[in-house]
């Protein structure tokens, strides 16, 4: 197995160049899934990997697979995957580092004329973020058989546009059946999106799994009325009920500290007029914990809050669970390849479980999978100020390359 070294400047230049597709004045990226900006970055992806001699397959939910042949076609490809879609106020690195880090691995191998035993496959998963179309990780979820295509196609955004219509509109509905493009393992490079690596001065996170995640939606109903002429005793203010539910979600998470997190991140107040008492509020709940049994207890507490808080204010409420992604453990052989890759590069490392969701969580259901983390400044992500340094990006891509070479040698026996 040769010592190959990535080109840190080329990686950084690609990160900065592609960040312009949806770049925001504050230095972030707003490149929502299945928008024209997503189409542009997908077009760039196809042109770039085809320029390296890869062949690109797109499946029926827009997942993109760039195949680089290896010496032995009898071996299943080793995949490197992540996502190119972003949050509305996303950063330059969330997801993108994983795809461009994989691209740098392919570019390095081409430069060095290096041929792996197994083919390699660079993957861009559709709608990892789940911001425009819930749930998150939808493309990799359909690939792994968690959702079917019809479910994905029917998911709609807050303007009523469906996933299927948006995918067709950008021209990235491929012909390959979801799950039909197979590989033998997947490695995902990603920023940690949390504070641990930076706080402990570690360069590499050896990710052993992903915590459990559950999303809920609730609609609280009261009655629109005049803010000036309606006595406080006659009001049915849906926003007061929603506010107390926000407080309840926060309390439930604190009650299951230190590992639990709970967030109301999206709220729509209707009619949202300054002199109308809100008659309806839509809100979302995001619960996470490494232990699914604790999530069960948090869900019971949420049900109690939904039962009691609106009723005490004379409000109605309808709520449901819209996503349940159980805790995931990654593959020991893949993890060993990452550990070996980080040791070979001489970077300090520590094991950790991912707080954020990733495509790797669903891909792990159908292929040996693991992740590599690098720090981000202050642990900040899903924020335009998200920042990972030149050296940290380079370290992640080098460890990714080393892990791929290590794993390739292992499977070639
Ligand atoms: O929600 C998540 O953790 C991921 O960023 N989609
Ligand atoms: Mn991500
Ligand atoms: Mn994200």
Short mmCIF file of C-alpha atoms and ligand atoms in Angstrom, two decimals:
data_model
loop_
_atom_site.label_atom_id
_atom_site.label_comp_id
_atom_site.label_asym_id
_atom_site.label_seq_id
_atom_site.Cartn_x
_atom_site.Cartn_y
_atom_site.Cartn_z
CA UNK A 1 0.00 0.00 0.00
CA UNK A 2 1.65 3.24 -1.16
CA UNK A 3 1.94 6.45 0.82
CA UNK A 4 -0.28 8.86 -1.08
CA UNK A 5 -0.72 12.48 0.02
CA UNK A 6 -3.70 14.65 -0.80
CA UNK A 7 -3.26 18.20 -2.14
CA UNK A 8 -4.55 20.43 0.69
CA UNK A 9 -4.60 23.60 -1.42
CA UNK A 10 -6.61 21.97 -4.19
CA UNK A 11 -9.13 20.69 -1.63
CA UNK A 12 -9.42 24.13 -0.04
CA UNK A 13 -9.78 25.86 -3.40
CA UNK A 14 -12.60 23.48 -4.36
CA UNK A 15 -14.37 24.13 -1.05
CA UNK A 16 -14.14 27.90 -1.54
CA UNK A 17 -15.05 27.74 -5.24
CA UNK A 18 -18.18 25.61 -4.79
CA UNK A 19 -19.23 27.70 -1.76
CA UNK A 20 -20.08 30.41 -4.27
CA UNK A 21 -23.03 28.31 -5.49
CA UNK A 22 -25.59 29.67 -3.05
CA UNK A 23 -23.04 31.73 -1.16
CA UNK A 24 -24.52 34.24 1.32
CA UNK A 25 -23.23 37.72 2.26
CA UNK A 26 -22.35 36.40 5.73
CA UNK A 27 -20.02 33.79 4.24
CA UNK A 28 -22.34 30.79 4.49
CA UNK A 29 -24.27 28.83 1.90
CA UNK A 30 -28.01 28.68 1.25
CA UNK A 31 -28.31 25.80 -1.24
CA UNK A 32 -31.56 24.03 -0.40
CA UNK A 33 -32.13 20.59 -1.81
CA UNK A 34 -33.71 20.28 -5.29
CA UNK A 35 -33.50 24.00 -6.04
CA UNK A 36 -31.78 25.45 -9.09
CA UNK A 37 -28.69 26.03 -6.92
CA UNK A 38 -28.69 22.32 -6.08
CA UNK A 39 -28.96 21.58 -9.80
CA UNK A 40 -25.93 23.79 -10.44
CA UNK A 41 -23.75 22.04 -7.88
CA UNK A 42 -24.93 18.66 -9.15
CA UNK A 43 -23.97 19.70 -12.70
CA UNK A 44 -20.55 20.74 -11.36
CA UNK A 45 -20.21 17.37 -9.58
CA UNK A 46 -20.98 15.42 -12.79
CA UNK A 47 -18.59 17.47 -14.94
CA UNK A 48 -15.81 17.21 -12.35
CA UNK A 49 -15.95 13.48 -11.71
CA UNK A 50 -16.44 12.66 -15.40
CA UNK A 51 -13.29 14.71 -15.97
CA UNK A 52 -11.55 12.17 -13.74
CA UNK A 53 -12.83 9.29 -15.83
CA UNK A 54 -15.67 8.29 -13.51
CA UNK A 55 -19.04 7.14 -14.76
CA UNK A 56 -22.05 8.69 -13.03
CA UNK A 57 -25.30 6.92 -12.20
CA UNK A 58 -28.30 8.77 -10.71
CA UNK A 59 -31.06 6.87 -8.95
CA UNK A 60 -34.79 7.52 -8.80
CA UNK A 61 -34.54 9.92 -5.85
CA UNK A 62 -31.57 11.83 -7.22
CA UNK A 63 -28.74 10.11 -5.33
CA UNK A 64 -25.57 10.42 -7.45
CA UNK A 65 -22.91 7.68 -7.71
CA UNK A 66 -19.56 8.33 -9.47
CA UNK A 67 -17.71 5.07 -10.12
CA UNK A 68 -13.89 4.85 -10.49
CA UNK A 69 -12.85 1.37 -11.66
CA UNK A 70 -10.32 -0.65 -9.64
CA UNK A 71 -8.03 -3.53 -10.59
CA UNK A 72 -10.58 -6.11 -9.51
CA UNK A 73 -14.13 -5.76 -10.80
CA UNK A 74 -15.06 -8.78 -8.65
CA UNK A 75 -14.71 -6.64 -5.51
CA UNK A 76 -17.64 -4.40 -4.51
CA UNK A 77 -16.84 -0.67 -4.68
CA UNK A 78 -15.71 1.24 -1.60
CA UNK A 79 -17.95 4.30 -1.34
CA UNK A 80 -17.16 7.76 -0.06
CA UNK A 81 -20.34 9.74 0.46
CA UNK A 82 -21.99 12.77 1.97
CA UNK A 83 -24.24 15.60 0.79
CA UNK A 84 -24.10 18.87 -1.18
CA UNK A 85 -27.41 20.35 0.04
CA UNK A 86 -27.33 22.86 2.90
CA UNK A 87 -29.45 24.47 5.56
CA UNK A 88 -30.93 27.90 4.75
CA UNK A 89 -28.20 29.45 6.90
CA UNK A 90 -25.68 26.68 6.32
CA UNK A 91 -21.91 26.80 6.42
CA UNK A 92 -19.23 25.98 3.84
CA UNK A 93 -18.34 22.55 5.25
CA UNK A 94 -21.40 20.58 6.48
CA UNK A 95 -21.71 17.73 3.98
CA UNK A 96 -19.61 19.46 1.36
CA UNK A 97 -16.33 18.53 3.03
CA UNK A 98 -17.33 14.87 2.78
CA UNK A 99 -18.04 15.00 -0.93
CA UNK A 100 -15.07 17.23 -1.82
CA UNK A 101 -12.77 15.27 0.50
CA UNK A 102 -13.76 12.17 -1.46
CA UNK A 103 -13.17 14.06 -4.70
CA UNK A 104 -9.67 14.96 -3.46
CA UNK A 105 -9.03 11.26 -2.83
CA UNK A 106 -9.99 10.48 -6.45
CA UNK A 107 -7.92 13.40 -7.78
CA UNK A 108 -4.88 12.26 -5.76
CA UNK A 109 -5.14 8.71 -7.05
CA UNK A 110 -5.46 9.93 -10.64
CA UNK A 111 -2.43 12.22 -10.23
CA UNK A 112 -0.38 9.34 -8.81
CA UNK A 113 -1.68 6.83 -11.36
CA UNK A 114 -2.76 4.73 -8.39
CA UNK A 115 -5.31 1.99 -8.95
CA UNK A 116 -7.10 0.50 -5.96
CA UNK A 117 -8.04 -3.17 -5.82
CA UNK A 118 -11.74 -2.41 -5.38
CA UNK A 119 -13.54 0.20 -7.46
CA UNK A 120 -14.25 3.48 -5.66
CA UNK A 121 -17.58 5.29 -5.64
CA UNK A 122 -18.14 8.94 -4.73
CA UNK A 123 -21.74 9.56 -3.61
CA UNK A 124 -23.86 12.71 -3.27
CA UNK A 125 -26.98 11.83 -1.23
CA UNK A 126 -30.18 13.78 -1.89
CA UNK A 127 -31.80 15.91 0.84
CA UNK A 128 -29.59 15.01 3.76
CA UNK A 129 -30.59 18.16 5.62
CA UNK A 130 -34.33 17.60 5.78
CA UNK A 131 -34.79 21.36 6.04
CA UNK A 132 -36.92 21.83 2.92
CA UNK A 133 -38.41 18.32 2.86
CA UNK A 134 -38.68 16.43 6.16
CA UNK A 135 -37.36 14.04 7.25
CA UNK A 136 -33.60 14.40 7.02
CA UNK A 137 -31.46 11.83 5.19
CA UNK A 138 -34.36 11.17 2.82
CA UNK A 139 -32.27 10.12 -0.20
CA UNK A 140 -30.08 7.71 1.75
CA UNK A 141 -33.19 6.54 3.61
CA UNK A 142 -34.89 5.50 0.36
CA UNK A 143 -31.61 3.89 -0.78
CA UNK A 144 -31.48 1.86 2.46
CA UNK A 145 -35.14 0.85 2.21
CA UNK A 146 -36.28 2.89 5.22
CA UNK A 147 -38.69 4.88 3.04
CA UNK A 148 -40.12 4.05 -0.38
CA UNK A 149 -39.98 6.32 -3.41
CA UNK A 150 -43.68 7.21 -3.18
CA UNK A 151 -43.21 8.44 0.40
CA UNK A 152 -40.27 10.61 -0.64
CA UNK A 153 -42.02 11.97 -3.74
CA UNK A 154 -45.02 13.02 -1.64
CA UNK A 155 -43.07 14.98 0.98
CA UNK A 156 -43.87 18.65 0.61
CA UNK A 157 -42.14 21.86 1.62
CA UNK A 158 -43.80 24.72 3.50
CA UNK A 159 -44.94 26.18 0.15
CA UNK A 160 -46.66 22.92 -0.82
CA UNK A 161 -44.11 21.89 -3.45
CA UNK A 162 -43.50 18.13 -3.40
CA UNK A 163 -40.10 16.42 -3.37
CA UNK A 164 -41.05 14.59 -6.58
CA UNK A 165 -42.01 17.75 -8.43
CA UNK A 166 -38.85 19.55 -7.31
CA UNK A 167 -36.64 16.60 -8.29
CA UNK A 168 -38.23 16.42 -11.73
CA UNK A 169 -37.95 20.21 -12.11
CA UNK A 170 -34.16 20.15 -11.74
CA UNK A 171 -33.84 17.13 -14.02
CA UNK A 172 -32.14 14.80 -11.54
CA UNK A 173 -34.63 11.96 -11.37
CA UNK A 174 -32.38 9.12 -12.48
CA UNK A 175 -33.43 5.77 -13.90
CA UNK A 176 -31.61 3.51 -11.41
CA UNK A 177 -33.89 1.95 -8.81
CA UNK A 178 -33.03 3.15 -5.29
CA UNK A 179 -30.70 0.61 -3.71
CA UNK A 180 -29.72 -0.92 -7.05
CA UNK A 181 -26.32 0.83 -7.17
CA UNK A 182 -24.47 -1.24 -4.58
CA UNK A 183 -21.13 -0.94 -2.79
CA UNK A 184 -19.26 -2.94 -0.18
CA UNK A 185 -18.64 -0.21 2.39
CA UNK A 186 -19.03 3.54 2.86
CA UNK A 187 -16.79 6.10 4.59
CA UNK A 188 -18.17 9.59 5.33
CA UNK A 189 -15.91 12.50 6.23
CA UNK A 190 -17.80 15.27 8.07
CA UNK A 191 -17.23 18.15 10.43
CA UNK A 192 -18.15 17.25 14.00
CA UNK A 193 -20.72 20.04 14.31
CA UNK A 194 -20.09 19.97 18.07
CA UNK A 195 -17.45 21.21 20.55
CA UNK A 196 -15.69 18.04 21.70
CA UNK A 197 -12.73 17.68 19.30
CA UNK A 198 -11.76 21.33 19.58
CA UNK A 199 -12.14 21.32 23.37
CA UNK A 200 -9.88 18.28 23.66
CA UNK A 201 -7.41 19.43 20.95
CA UNK A 202 -8.11 16.29 18.95
CA UNK A 203 -7.79 16.40 15.16
CA UNK A 204 -9.80 13.31 14.22
CA UNK A 205 -13.07 11.91 15.55
CA UNK A 206 -13.29 8.13 15.12
CA UNK A 207 -17.07 7.94 14.90
CA UNK A 208 -18.49 4.74 16.37
CA UNK A 209 -22.16 5.53 15.77
CA UNK A 210 -24.99 8.08 15.55
CA UNK A 211 -27.46 8.89 18.34
CA UNK A 212 -31.19 8.28 18.08
CA UNK A 213 -33.29 11.11 16.57
CA UNK A 214 -37.04 11.77 16.54
CA UNK A 215 -39.00 14.59 14.90
CA UNK A 216 -42.60 15.60 15.71
CA UNK A 217 -45.03 18.16 14.26
CA UNK A 218 -47.83 19.90 16.17
CA UNK A 219 -50.62 22.31 15.24
CA UNK A 220 -52.07 24.28 18.17
CA UNK A 221 -55.47 25.86 17.50
CA UNK A 222 -57.25 28.74 19.25
CA UNK A 223 -59.24 31.56 17.74
CA UNK A 224 -58.17 34.62 15.70
CA UNK A 225 -59.48 37.74 17.47
CA UNK A 226 -58.84 41.47 17.84
CA UNK A 227 -55.85 42.31 20.09
CA UNK A 228 -57.47 45.53 21.23
CA UNK A 229 -61.06 44.64 22.00
CA UNK A 230 -60.77 41.04 23.23
CA UNK A 231 -60.51 40.79 27.04
CA UNK A 232 -57.72 38.53 28.33
CA UNK A 233 -60.35 36.24 29.88
CA UNK A 234 -62.00 35.59 26.48
CA UNK A 235 -58.90 34.80 24.47
CA UNK A 236 -57.82 31.49 22.96
CA UNK A 237 -54.29 32.44 22.03
CA UNK A 238 -52.57 29.58 20.17
CA UNK A 239 -49.19 31.27 20.49
CA UNK A 240 -49.31 31.25 24.29
CA UNK A 241 -49.97 27.51 24.11
CA UNK A 242 -47.12 27.05 21.62
CA UNK A 243 -44.78 29.09 23.80
CA UNK A 244 -45.52 26.84 26.79
CA UNK A 245 -44.88 23.78 24.61
CA UNK A 246 -41.52 25.25 23.61
CA UNK A 247 -40.72 25.59 27.31
CA UNK A 248 -41.89 22.02 27.92
CA UNK A 249 -39.66 20.61 25.16
CA UNK A 250 -36.67 22.44 26.67
CA UNK A 251 -37.53 21.14 30.16
CA UNK A 252 -37.92 17.54 28.94
CA UNK A 253 -34.43 17.68 27.42
CA UNK A 254 -32.96 19.14 30.61
CA UNK A 255 -34.77 16.47 32.64
CA UNK A 256 -32.82 13.85 30.66
CA UNK A 257 -29.48 15.65 30.77
CA UNK A 258 -26.63 15.54 30.01
CA UNK A 259 -27.01 13.54 26.80
CA UNK A 260 -30.53 14.55 25.76
CA UNK A 261 -31.24 17.47 23.46
CA UNK A 262 -34.63 18.94 22.54
CA UNK A 263 -35.48 21.80 20.20
CA UNK A 264 -38.43 23.58 18.64
CA UNK A 265 -36.79 24.94 15.51
CA UNK A 266 -39.63 25.78 13.17
CA UNK A 267 -42.74 27.74 14.11
CA UNK A 268 -45.41 29.28 11.90
CA UNK A 269 -47.83 31.69 13.55
CA UNK A 270 -51.11 32.27 11.75
CA UNK A 271 -52.32 34.78 10.68
CA UNK A 272 -49.07 36.37 11.92
CA UNK A 273 -50.54 39.87 12.08
CA UNK A 274 -49.50 42.21 14.86
CA UNK A 275 -53.06 43.10 15.86
CA UNK A 276 -54.64 39.65 15.60
CA UNK A 277 -54.54 37.13 18.43
CA UNK A 278 -52.93 34.04 16.80
CA UNK A 279 -55.54 31.40 16.13
CA UNK A 280 -53.14 28.72 14.93
CA UNK A 281 -49.48 27.79 15.38
CA UNK A 282 -47.53 25.04 13.60
CA UNK A 283 -44.33 23.88 15.31
CA UNK A 284 -41.74 21.13 15.07
CA UNK A 285 -39.95 19.18 17.82
CA UNK A 286 -36.48 17.59 17.49
CA UNK A 287 -35.46 15.12 20.26
CA UNK A 288 -32.11 13.25 20.30
CA UNK A 289 -30.31 10.87 22.67
CA UNK A 290 -27.79 8.02 22.29
CA UNK A 291 -30.22 5.62 24.03
CA UNK A 292 -33.55 4.87 22.32
CA UNK A 293 -35.09 3.87 25.69
CA UNK A 294 -34.50 7.42 26.96
CA UNK A 295 -36.10 8.80 23.79
CA UNK A 296 -39.12 6.64 24.61
CA UNK A 297 -39.35 8.33 28.04
CA UNK A 298 -38.93 11.78 26.48
CA UNK A 299 -41.73 10.95 24.06
CA UNK A 300 -44.03 9.99 26.96
CA UNK A 301 -43.28 13.33 28.61
CA UNK A 302 -44.00 15.14 25.35
CA UNK A 303 -47.35 13.36 25.03
CA UNK A 304 -48.24 14.52 28.56
CA UNK A 305 -47.32 18.11 27.65
CA UNK A 306 -49.39 17.93 24.47
CA UNK A 307 -52.32 16.56 26.49
CA UNK A 308 -52.26 19.11 29.30
CA UNK A 309 -50.81 22.45 28.11
CA UNK A 310 -53.25 23.30 25.27
CA UNK A 311 -56.23 22.00 27.27
CA UNK A 312 -55.41 24.30 30.19
CA UNK A 313 -55.73 27.25 27.81
CA UNK A 314 -58.87 26.07 26.00
CA UNK A 315 -56.82 25.28 22.89
CA UNK A 316 -56.88 22.33 20.55
CA UNK A 317 -53.79 20.44 19.43
CA UNK A 318 -52.98 17.83 16.82
CA UNK A 319 -49.50 16.31 16.83
CA UNK A 320 -47.65 13.34 15.36
CA UNK A 321 -44.23 11.77 15.09
CA UNK A 322 -42.85 12.32 11.58
CA UNK A 323 -39.40 10.73 11.92
CA UNK A 324 -37.77 8.09 14.11
CA UNK A 325 -34.13 7.26 13.40
CA UNK A 326 -32.87 4.77 16.02
CA UNK A 327 -29.34 4.93 17.42
CA UNK A 328 -26.79 3.35 15.03
CA UNK A 329 -23.46 1.60 15.64
CA UNK A 330 -20.89 1.61 12.82
CA UNK A 331 -18.87 -1.29 11.43
CA UNK A 332 -15.79 -2.38 13.45
CA UNK A 333 -13.62 -3.09 10.38
CA UNK A 334 -14.39 0.31 8.89
CA UNK A 335 -13.69 1.93 12.26
CA UNK A 336 -10.38 0.05 12.44
CA UNK A 337 -9.43 1.40 8.99
CA UNK A 338 -10.12 4.96 10.19
CA UNK A 339 -8.08 4.42 13.34
CA UNK A 340 -5.24 3.02 11.28
CA UNK A 341 -5.52 5.90 8.79
CA UNK A 342 -5.36 8.51 11.54
CA UNK A 343 -2.44 6.78 13.26
CA UNK A 344 -0.55 6.59 9.96
CA UNK A 345 -1.05 10.33 9.46
CA UNK A 346 0.00 10.94 13.08
CA UNK A 347 -3.11 12.83 14.14
CA UNK A 348 -4.52 12.75 17.68
CA UNK A 349 -7.90 11.04 17.69
CA UNK A 350 -10.75 10.06 19.98
CA UNK A 351 -13.79 7.82 19.65
CA UNK A 352 -17.17 9.52 19.64
CA UNK A 353 -20.86 9.15 18.82
CA UNK A 354 -22.34 11.65 16.38
CA UNK A 355 -24.84 14.14 17.78
CA UNK A 356 -25.93 15.12 14.29
CA UNK A 357 -27.67 12.85 11.84
CA UNK A 358 -25.83 11.75 8.71
CA UNK A 359 -26.47 9.65 5.61
CA UNK A 360 -24.05 7.14 7.09
CA UNK A 361 -26.70 6.38 9.75
CA UNK A 362 -29.03 4.92 7.10
CA UNK A 363 -26.34 3.50 4.81
CA UNK A 364 -25.07 1.49 7.81
CA UNK A 365 -28.26 -0.58 7.51
CA UNK A 366 -27.19 -1.96 4.11
CA UNK A 367 -23.36 -1.82 4.07
CA UNK A 368 -20.45 -1.63 6.52
CA UNK A 369 -20.13 2.09 7.21
CA UNK A 370 -18.32 4.57 9.40
CA UNK A 371 -17.45 8.26 9.64
CA UNK A 372 -14.45 10.48 10.20
CA UNK A 373 -14.90 13.79 12.05
CA UNK A 374 -12.78 16.90 12.04
CA UNK A 375 -13.31 19.86 14.38
CA UNK A 376 -15.26 23.01 13.59
CA UNK A 377 -14.60 26.30 15.37
CA UNK A 378 -16.58 26.54 18.61
CA UNK A 379 -18.46 23.43 17.57
CA UNK A 380 -20.67 25.75 15.55
CA UNK A 381 -22.63 24.39 12.57
CA UNK A 382 -25.96 25.04 10.85
CA UNK A 383 -24.74 28.63 11.03
CA UNK A 384 -23.18 30.80 8.30
CA UNK A 385 -20.16 31.31 10.53
CA UNK A 386 -19.38 27.56 10.47
CA UNK A 387 -15.61 27.29 10.17
CA UNK A 388 -13.12 24.44 9.77
CA UNK A 389 -9.49 25.32 9.07
CA UNK A 390 -7.38 24.60 6.01
CA UNK A 391 -5.29 22.16 8.06
CA UNK A 392 -8.32 20.43 9.61
CA UNK A 393 -9.90 19.90 6.18
CA UNK A 394 -6.60 18.55 4.89
CA UNK A 395 -6.24 16.24 7.90
CA UNK A 396 -9.71 14.83 7.37
CA UNK A 397 -9.12 14.17 3.68
CA UNK A 398 -5.72 12.57 4.36
CA UNK A 399 -7.20 10.24 6.97
CA UNK A 400 -10.03 9.44 4.56
CA UNK A 401 -7.48 8.52 1.88
CA UNK A 402 -5.43 6.44 4.33
CA UNK A 403 -8.57 4.66 5.59
CA UNK A 404 -9.68 3.84 2.03
CA UNK A 405 -6.24 2.44 1.19
CA UNK A 406 -6.21 0.43 4.42
CA UNK A 407 -9.69 -0.96 3.84
CA UNK A 408 -8.90 -1.68 0.18
CA UNK A 409 -5.89 -3.73 1.26
CA UNK A 410 -7.98 -5.58 3.87
CA UNK A 411 -10.76 -6.62 1.47
CA UNK A 412 -8.26 -7.62 -1.22
CA UNK A 413 -7.01 -10.04 1.42
O1 LIG B 1 -30.48 16.99 11.46
C1 LIG B 1 -29.31 16.62 11.34
O2 LIG B 1 -28.67 16.22 12.29
C2 LIG B 1 -28.59 16.70 10.01
O3 LIG B 1 -27.89 17.90 9.94
N1 LIG B 1 -29.51 16.58 8.90
MN1 LIG B 2 -24.34 17.10 7.20
MN1 LIG B 3 -26.52 19.51 8.43
#
